[in-house]
GROMACS .gro file of C-alpha atoms in nm:
model
  363
    1MET     CA    1  -0.007  -0.017   0.015
    2SER     CA    2   0.058   0.371  -0.051
    3ALA     CA    3   0.045   0.671   0.139
    4TRP     CA    4  -0.284   0.672   0.299
    5GLY     CA    5  -0.375   0.311   0.290
    6LYS     CA    6  -0.411   0.335  -0.110
    7ARG     CA    7  -0.323   0.093  -0.359
    8ASP     CA    8   0.031   0.087  -0.514
    9ASP     CA    9  -0.057   0.175  -0.863
   10MET     CA   10  -0.255   0.529  -0.754
   11THR     CA   11  -0.123   0.799  -0.955
   12VAL     CA   12  -0.011   1.043  -0.740
   13HIS     CA   13  -0.016   1.389  -0.811
   14GLU     CA   14   0.102   1.556  -0.511
   15ARG     CA   15   0.195   1.400  -0.175
   16ASP     CA   16   0.115   1.714   0.072
   17PRO     CA   17  -0.133   1.771   0.041
   18PHE     CA   18  -0.213   1.436  -0.070
   19ASN     CA   19  -0.385   1.434  -0.442
   20ALA     CA   20  -0.402   1.060  -0.655
   21GLU     CA   21  -0.647   0.922  -0.841
   22PRO     CA   22  -0.667   0.525  -0.938
   23PRO     CA   23  -0.600   0.425  -1.243
   24ARG     CA   24  -0.893   0.481  -1.492
   25SER     CA   25  -0.993   0.055  -1.523
   26ALA     CA   26  -0.997   0.016  -1.115
   27LEU     CA   27  -1.293   0.186  -1.169
   28ALA     CA   28  -1.504  -0.027  -1.422
   29ASP     CA   29  -1.559  -0.324  -1.211
   30SER     CA   30  -1.840  -0.212  -0.972
   31ARG     CA   31  -2.073   0.037  -0.853
   32LEU     CA   32  -1.915   0.111  -0.503
   33THR     CA   33  -1.531   0.221  -0.532
   34PRO     CA   34  -1.353   0.056  -0.220
   35ALA     CA   35  -1.169   0.290  -0.010
   36ASP     CA   36  -0.772   0.236  -0.116
   37THR     CA   37  -0.901   0.287  -0.479
   38PHE     CA   38  -1.156   0.605  -0.430
   39TYR     CA   39  -0.989   0.936  -0.526
   40SER     CA   40  -0.833   1.216  -0.314
   41ARG     CA   41  -0.831   1.582  -0.295
   42ASN     CA   42  -0.692   1.773  -0.073
   43HIS     CA   43  -0.607   2.176  -0.012
   44GLY     CA   44  -0.386   2.145   0.266
   45PRO     CA   45  -0.212   1.893   0.485
   46VAL     CA   46  -0.421   1.637   0.606
   47PRO     CA   47  -0.532   1.743   0.965
   48ALA     CA   48  -0.513   1.564   1.301
   49ALA     CA   49  -0.866   1.490   1.444
   50ASP     CA   50  -0.928   1.327   1.789
   51PRO     CA   51  -1.284   1.165   1.762
   52ALA     CA   52  -1.291   1.153   2.147
   53THR     CA   53  -1.283   1.571   2.195
   54TRP     CA   54  -1.400   1.633   1.847
   55ARG     CA   55  -1.709   1.865   1.853
   56LEU     CA   56  -1.914   2.009   1.549
   57GLU     CA   57  -2.071   2.371   1.610
   58VAL     CA   58  -2.384   2.496   1.440
   59ASP     CA   59  -2.386   2.847   1.451
   60GLY     CA   60  -2.470   3.168   1.268
   61LEU     CA   61  -2.887   3.294   1.175
   62VAL     CA   62  -3.004   3.019   1.429
   63ASP     CA   63  -3.212   3.048   1.714
   64ARG     CA   64  -3.028   2.753   1.868
   65PRO     CA   65  -2.695   2.718   1.828
   66LEU     CA   66  -2.564   2.350   1.881
   67SER     CA   67  -2.271   2.214   1.966
   68LEU     CA   68  -2.249   1.810   1.977
   69SER     CA   69  -1.963   1.574   2.017
   70LEU     CA   70  -2.000   1.257   1.771
   71ASP     CA   71  -2.207   1.011   2.003
   72GLU     CA   72  -2.417   1.250   2.044
   73LEU     CA   73  -2.481   1.318   1.663
   74ARG     CA   74  -2.498   0.942   1.610
   75ALA     CA   75  -2.774   0.959   1.911
   76ARG     CA   76  -2.963   1.232   1.880
   77TRP     CA   77  -3.100   1.199   1.507
   78GLU     CA   78  -3.212   0.901   1.298
   79PRO     CA   79  -2.884   0.746   1.125
   80THR     CA   80  -2.919   0.691   0.724
   81GLU     CA   81  -2.741   0.575   0.410
   82LEU     CA   82  -2.682   0.684   0.071
   83GLU     CA   83  -2.506   0.580  -0.237
   84VAL     CA   84  -2.290   0.912  -0.357
   85THR     CA   85  -2.081   0.940  -0.643
   86LEU     CA   86  -1.867   1.194  -0.537
   87GLN     CA   87  -1.658   1.408  -0.815
   88CYS     CA   88  -1.359   1.676  -0.888
   89ALA     CA   89  -1.458   2.039  -1.005
   90GLY     CA   90  -1.080   1.937  -1.245
   91ASN     CA   91  -1.201   1.559  -1.282
   92ARG     CA   92  -1.113   1.507  -1.670
   93ARG     CA   93  -0.844   1.808  -1.664
   94THR     CA   94  -0.641   1.666  -1.901
   95GLY     CA   95  -0.874   1.666  -2.198
   96LEU     CA   96  -0.861   2.084  -2.124
   97THR     CA   97  -0.502   2.083  -2.155
   98GLU     CA   98  -0.478   1.968  -2.474
   99VAL     CA   99  -0.621   2.194  -2.606
  100ARG     CA  100  -0.426   2.440  -2.440
  101ASP     CA  101  -0.216   2.450  -2.161
  102ILE     CA  102  -0.328   2.514  -1.754
  103PRO     CA  103  -0.029   2.605  -1.593
  104GLY     CA  104  -0.054   2.516  -1.196
  105GLU     CA  105  -0.353   2.298  -1.161
  106THR     CA  106  -0.365   1.917  -1.083
  107PRO     CA  107  -0.328   1.693  -1.411
  108TRP     CA  108  -0.630   1.472  -1.339
  109GLY     CA  109  -0.744   1.213  -1.535
  110PRO     CA  110  -1.071   1.079  -1.525
  111GLY     CA  111  -1.036   0.902  -1.199
  112ALA     CA  112  -1.113   1.190  -1.025
  113ILE     CA  113  -1.467   1.062  -0.969
  114SER     CA  114  -1.558   0.770  -0.688
  115THR     CA  115  -1.858   0.621  -0.523
  116GLY     CA  116  -1.921   0.533  -0.198
  117ARG     CA  117  -2.184   0.450   0.033
  118PHE     CA  118  -2.219   0.711   0.308
  119ARG     CA  119  -2.367   0.685   0.666
  120GLY     CA  120  -2.457   0.963   0.855
  121ILE     CA  121  -2.754   1.217   0.945
  122ARG     CA  122  -2.929   1.399   0.766
  123LEU     CA  123  -2.814   1.776   0.775
  124ALA     CA  124  -3.156   1.950   0.726
  125ASP     CA  125  -3.225   1.769   1.059
  126VAL     CA  126  -2.921   1.890   1.236
  127LEU     CA  127  -3.033   2.248   1.121
  128ALA     CA  128  -3.414   2.175   1.229
  129ASP     CA  129  -3.306   2.171   1.551
  130ALA     CA  130  -3.101   2.458   1.535
  131ARG     CA  131  -3.370   2.650   1.359
  132PRO     CA  132  -3.237   2.903   1.072
  133ARG     CA  133  -3.370   3.274   1.152
  134PRO     CA  134  -3.557   3.499   0.868
  135GLY     CA  135  -3.306   3.588   0.627
  136ALA     CA  136  -3.076   3.259   0.614
  137ALA     CA  137  -2.992   3.181   0.282
  138HIS     CA  138  -2.720   2.953   0.287
  139VAL     CA  139  -2.507   2.739   0.474
  140ALA     CA  140  -2.104   2.735   0.509
  141PHE     CA  141  -1.877   2.439   0.628
  142ALA     CA  142  -1.535   2.520   0.803
  143ALA     CA  143  -1.270   2.272   0.821
  144PRO     CA  144  -0.903   2.267   1.051
  145ASP     CA  145  -0.724   2.187   0.701
  146VAL     CA  146  -0.495   2.487   0.628
  147SER     CA  147  -0.469   2.549   0.270
  148PRO     CA  148  -0.107   2.765   0.143
  149LEU     CA  149  -0.335   2.841  -0.201
  150ALA     CA  150  -0.461   3.111   0.008
  151ASP     CA  151  -0.309   3.471   0.037
  152PRO     CA  152  -0.259   3.430   0.366
  153PRO     CA  153  -0.288   3.085   0.383
  154GLN     CA  154  -0.660   2.980   0.556
  155PRO     CA  155  -0.887   2.678   0.654
  156TYR     CA  156  -1.084   2.517   0.387
  157GLY     CA  157  -1.444   2.587   0.389
  158GLY     CA  158  -1.710   2.637   0.152
  159SER     CA  159  -2.088   2.656   0.172
  160VAL     CA  160  -2.394   2.568  -0.067
  161PRO     CA  161  -2.742   2.750  -0.046
  162LEU     CA  162  -3.013   2.643   0.242
  163ALA     CA  163  -3.240   2.510   0.028
  164LYS     CA  164  -3.001   2.256  -0.100
  165ALA     CA  165  -2.824   2.201   0.242
  166LEU     CA  166  -3.235   2.118   0.370
  167ARG     CA  167  -3.291   1.868   0.100
  168PRO     CA  168  -3.280   1.528   0.248
  169GLU     CA  169  -3.016   1.386   0.045
  170VAL     CA  170  -2.721   1.585   0.179
  171LEU     CA  171  -2.555   1.405   0.482
  172LEU     CA  172  -2.290   1.460   0.793
  173ALA     CA  173  -2.123   1.153   0.731
  174TRP     CA  174  -1.891   0.901   0.942
  175SER     CA  175  -1.902   0.594   0.771
  176MET     CA  176  -1.823   0.530   0.395
  177ASN     CA  177  -1.873   0.147   0.258
  178GLY     CA  178  -1.988  -0.026   0.571
  179ALA     CA  179  -1.677   0.115   0.797
  180PRO     CA  180  -1.555   0.416   0.993
  181LEU     CA  181  -1.504   0.704   0.740
  182PRO     CA  182  -1.113   0.668   0.669
  183HIS     CA  183  -0.906   0.967   0.748
  184VAL     CA  184  -0.797   1.083   0.413
  185HIS     CA  185  -1.167   1.088   0.365
  186GLY     CA  186  -1.298   1.355   0.602
  187ALA     CA  187  -1.330   1.140   0.929
  188PRO     CA  188  -1.464   1.229   1.214
  189LEU     CA  189  -1.736   1.345   1.024
  190ARG     CA  190  -1.770   1.485   0.691
  191ALA     CA  191  -2.021   1.687   0.487
  192VAL     CA  192  -2.147   1.513   0.115
  193VAL     CA  193  -2.360   1.692  -0.080
  194PRO     CA  194  -2.470   1.461  -0.351
  195GLY     CA  195  -2.493   1.567  -0.736
  196TRP     CA  196  -2.216   1.935  -0.653
  197ILE     CA  197  -1.884   1.958  -0.735
  198GLY     CA  198  -1.679   1.762  -0.463
  199ALA     CA  199  -1.537   2.058  -0.322
  200ARG     CA  200  -1.878   2.138  -0.143
  201SER     CA  201  -1.855   1.797   0.073
  202VAL     CA  202  -1.592   1.906   0.330
  203LYS     CA  203  -1.390   1.678   0.534
  204TRP     CA  204  -1.296   1.703   0.848
  205LEU     CA  205  -1.547   1.924   0.949
  206THR     CA  206  -1.622   2.092   1.256
  207ARG     CA  207  -1.851   2.412   1.221
  208VAL     CA  208  -2.196   2.434   0.980
  209THR     CA  209  -2.271   2.844   0.992
  210VAL     CA  210  -2.627   2.946   0.863
  211ARG     CA  211  -2.542   3.223   0.708
  212SER     CA  212  -2.714   3.526   0.421
  213THR     CA  213  -2.447   3.515   0.206
  214PRO     CA  214  -2.231   3.257   0.064
  215SER     CA  215  -1.907   3.190   0.239
  216ASP     CA  216  -1.666   3.423   0.196
  217ASN     CA  217  -1.380   3.134   0.245
  218TYR     CA  218  -1.115   3.109  -0.004
  219PHE     CA  219  -1.272   2.841  -0.198
  220GLN     CA  220  -1.580   2.924  -0.243
  221ALA     CA  221  -1.518   3.346  -0.317
  222VAL     CA  222  -1.225   3.286  -0.544
  223ALA     CA  223  -1.156   2.943  -0.606
  224TYR     CA  224  -1.353   2.721  -0.757
  225ARG     CA  225  -1.527   2.942  -1.022
  226LEU     CA  226  -1.558   3.006  -1.378
  227PRO     CA  227  -1.446   3.338  -1.479
  228PRO     CA  228  -1.651   3.586  -1.613
  229ALA     CA  229  -1.592   3.608  -2.050
  230ASP     CA  230  -1.421   3.893  -2.019
  231PRO     CA  231  -1.218   3.903  -1.738
  232GLU     CA  232  -1.050   4.198  -1.562
  233PRO     CA  233  -0.676   4.173  -1.558
  234GLY     CA  234  -0.514   3.953  -1.271
  235THR     CA  235  -0.832   3.769  -1.283
  236ALA     CA  236  -0.915   3.523  -1.480
  237ALA     CA  237  -0.660   3.245  -1.312
  238SER     CA  238  -0.854   3.261  -1.012
  239GLY     CA  239  -1.230   3.282  -1.189
  240GLU     CA  240  -1.294   3.579  -0.871
  241GLY     CA  241  -1.590   3.779  -1.000
  242GLY     CA  242  -1.721   3.459  -1.195
  243THR     CA  243  -1.971   3.200  -1.110
  244ALA     CA  244  -1.905   2.962  -0.827
  245LEU     CA  245  -1.943   2.603  -0.923
  246GLY     CA  246  -2.223   2.401  -0.764
  247PRO     CA  247  -2.456   2.141  -0.934
  248LEU     CA  248  -2.295   1.895  -1.168
  249SER     CA  249  -2.368   1.838  -1.540
  250LEU     CA  250  -2.373   1.539  -1.738
  251ASN     CA  251  -1.999   1.361  -1.761
  252CYS     CA  252  -1.868   1.053  -1.867
  253ALA     CA  253  -1.555   0.887  -1.966
  254ILE     CA  254  -1.376   0.586  -2.102
  255LEU     CA  255  -1.250   0.340  -1.851
  256ARG     CA  256  -1.121   0.043  -2.117
  257PRO     CA  257  -0.938   0.001  -2.299
  258ASP     CA  258  -0.663   0.246  -2.156
  259ASP     CA  259  -0.532   0.550  -2.372
  260ARG     CA  260  -0.224   0.520  -2.589
  261ALA     CA  261  -0.328   0.104  -2.498
  262HIS     CA  262  -0.196  -0.118  -2.795
  263LEU     CA  263  -0.453  -0.407  -2.904
  264PRO     CA  264  -0.539  -0.692  -3.096
  265CYS     CA  265  -0.740  -0.568  -3.417
  266GLY     CA  266  -1.094  -0.728  -3.451
  267PRO     CA  267  -1.378  -0.721  -3.147
  268THR     CA  268  -1.272  -0.489  -2.862
  269PRO     CA  269  -1.486  -0.455  -2.508
  270VAL     CA  270  -1.509  -0.070  -2.436
  271THR     CA  271  -1.633   0.003  -2.068
  272GLY     CA  272  -1.693   0.363  -1.905
  273TYR     CA  273  -1.904   0.564  -1.678
  274ALA     CA  274  -2.131   0.818  -1.731
  275LEU     CA  275  -2.297   1.061  -1.453
  276ALA     CA  276  -2.613   1.278  -1.466
  277GLY     CA  277  -2.644   1.601  -1.275
  278HIS     CA  278  -2.933   1.805  -1.122
  279GLY     CA  279  -3.092   1.446  -0.975
  280ARG     CA  280  -3.129   1.292  -1.324
  281THR     CA  281  -2.989   0.956  -1.468
  282VAL     CA  282  -2.825   0.857  -1.749
  283ALA     CA  283  -3.039   0.752  -2.047
  284ARG     CA  284  -2.796   0.676  -2.325
  285VAL     CA  285  -2.438   0.654  -2.414
  286ASP     CA  286  -2.328   0.657  -2.769
  287VAL     CA  287  -1.971   0.479  -2.871
  288SER     CA  288  -1.759   0.527  -3.166
  289GLY     CA  289  -1.461   0.368  -3.299
  290ASP     CA  290  -1.383   0.626  -3.575
  291SER     CA  291  -1.335   0.890  -3.419
  292GLY     CA  292  -1.750   0.977  -3.415
  293GLY     CA  293  -1.788   0.889  -3.801
  294SER     CA  294  -2.024   0.586  -3.714
  295TRP     CA  295  -2.180   0.548  -3.372
  296GLN     CA  296  -2.339   0.222  -3.203
  297ARG     CA  297  -2.530   0.277  -2.880
  298ALA     CA  298  -2.388   0.105  -2.536
  299ASP     CA  299  -2.534  -0.101  -2.271
  300VAL     CA  300  -2.604   0.141  -1.957
  301SER     CA  301  -2.638  -0.021  -1.613
  302ALA     CA  302  -2.979   0.020  -1.436
  303ALA     CA  303  -2.931   0.392  -1.167
  304ALA     CA  304  -2.899   0.283  -0.805
  305GLY     CA  305  -3.005   0.578  -0.727
  306PRO     CA  306  -3.020   0.999  -0.879
  307TRP     CA  307  -2.636   1.047  -0.721
  308VAL     CA  308  -2.511   0.758  -0.868
  309TRP     CA  309  -2.300   0.700  -1.124
  310GLN     CA  310  -2.392   0.477  -1.400
  311HIS     CA  311  -2.123   0.183  -1.558
  312TRP     CA  312  -2.182   0.107  -1.958
  313HIS     CA  313  -2.025  -0.161  -2.233
  314THR     CA  314  -2.015  -0.209  -2.561
  315THR     CA  315  -1.803  -0.417  -2.854
  316LEU     CA  316  -1.624  -0.215  -3.119
  317ASP     CA  317  -1.501  -0.424  -3.409
  318LEU     CA  318  -1.123  -0.218  -3.435
  319PRO     CA  319  -0.968  -0.233  -3.769
  320ARG     CA  320  -0.535  -0.234  -3.768
  321GLY     CA  321  -0.398   0.108  -3.710
  322ASP     CA  322  -0.424   0.392  -3.533
  323VAL     CA  323  -0.797   0.443  -3.351
  324GLU     CA  324  -0.978   0.691  -3.129
  325ILE     CA  325  -1.234   0.543  -2.938
  326VAL     CA  326  -1.541   0.821  -2.847
  327ALA     CA  327  -1.802   0.877  -2.653
  328ARG     CA  328  -2.133   1.080  -2.608
  329ALA     CA  329  -2.409   1.015  -2.339
  330TRP     CA  330  -2.745   1.195  -2.280
  331ASP     CA  331  -2.941   1.226  -1.967
  332SER     CA  332  -3.303   1.136  -1.883
  333ALA     CA  333  -3.411   1.508  -1.961
  334GLY     CA  334  -3.239   1.482  -2.352
  335THR     CA  335  -2.952   1.712  -2.256
  336ALA     CA  336  -2.609   1.578  -2.424
  337MET     CA  337  -2.245   1.644  -2.389
  338PRO     CA  338  -2.076   1.918  -2.595
  339GLU     CA  339  -1.865   1.785  -2.830
  340SER     CA  340  -1.533   1.989  -2.829
  341PRO     CA  341  -1.280   2.063  -2.512
  342GLY     CA  342  -1.207   2.339  -2.689
  343ARG     CA  343  -1.545   2.508  -2.640
  344LEU     CA  344  -1.486   2.463  -2.281
  345TRP     CA  345  -1.182   2.543  -2.196
  346ASN     CA  346  -1.103   2.817  -1.861
  347PRO     CA  347  -0.767   2.874  -1.701
  348LYS     CA  348  -0.874   2.626  -1.403
  349GLY     CA  349  -0.945   2.329  -1.625
  350TYR     CA  350  -1.281   2.336  -1.484
  351ALA     CA  351  -1.605   2.123  -1.586
  352ASN     CA  352  -1.448   1.917  -1.916
  353THR     CA  353  -1.766   1.768  -1.983
  354SER     CA  354  -1.711   1.709  -2.379
  355TRP     CA  355  -1.704   1.396  -2.518
  356PRO     CA  356  -1.418   1.158  -2.381
  357ARG     CA  357  -1.165   1.010  -2.688
  358THR     CA  358  -0.934   0.758  -2.617
  359ARG     CA  359  -0.653   0.649  -2.857
  360VAL     CA  360  -0.511   0.303  -2.937
  361ARG     CA  361  -0.310   0.128  -3.179
  362CYS     CA  362  -0.435  -0.194  -3.290
  363ARG     CA  363  -0.200  -0.434  -3.459
   0.00000   0.00000   0.00000
């Protein structure tokens, strides 16, 4: 095992903060991602946390501020469990760097995404006891991991609208895949915000603050934003003044065969995942073995829920020589993926939802 109990073949982009993704083929065999395979995205060193002394503070625009131990959280509200696919906003960034370089950003492939079965309590139940006041519109999450990406360095945080926080799918989780939450994934408690970028599912959660405005934390106010069409000088790289990222959009990736693989020509299994945002499901995936010249429909697994990826598979008859395999997906509302990554390029490399492409050589 490599760092933090991860499998040896993880692509480790950074050691500290620890940022790593599994090989794409490791995501092809199961709906749930084992803990040793689950991608890891961190912005600062993993903080020390003692469950025995840890407490969650709930404050801000509430009538009843709360201070809760882990045992109190477990005993006070009914636990629930939910399968959720978490996806980094930079997933598939390498597809955008092929259009134009994105310096200073982690070169995530299609593995910055994983699915877990999370157990905890509904955030809505905690907020109901805290009683948000009139004017409450956002819920901010705070954690103790300090990131040097902010200037000056500051602990990580973010927020979601109150309307999302009150949804029954939003959890405060202490367990993943039937086991205690791994430390690198946020133990003793993390937020799980299904259908939103992973940056909003804050780990090592210590405070929940009800606010009238979004969090002013660097990772909400400056980072994880798409820049405006005509940004002011000096703001394009950070996204400052742009649109804060939140709900996920339809996405898809090819997991097998691997990119740049050498294969025998002829019938070749092709597998991948697709994930629909906005609480929708994946309705259709098409796959091409000739760069999009012709298409065939793939078999798509049944949806396990509105917050979970779906795997797809088909068999292509690949000719001899260099071949480009392409996929495209539609969701249950008829939304389709954009074809070109060039139309999606942005200076932070967020939200690449263009058609995935895998290039192989057949002999």
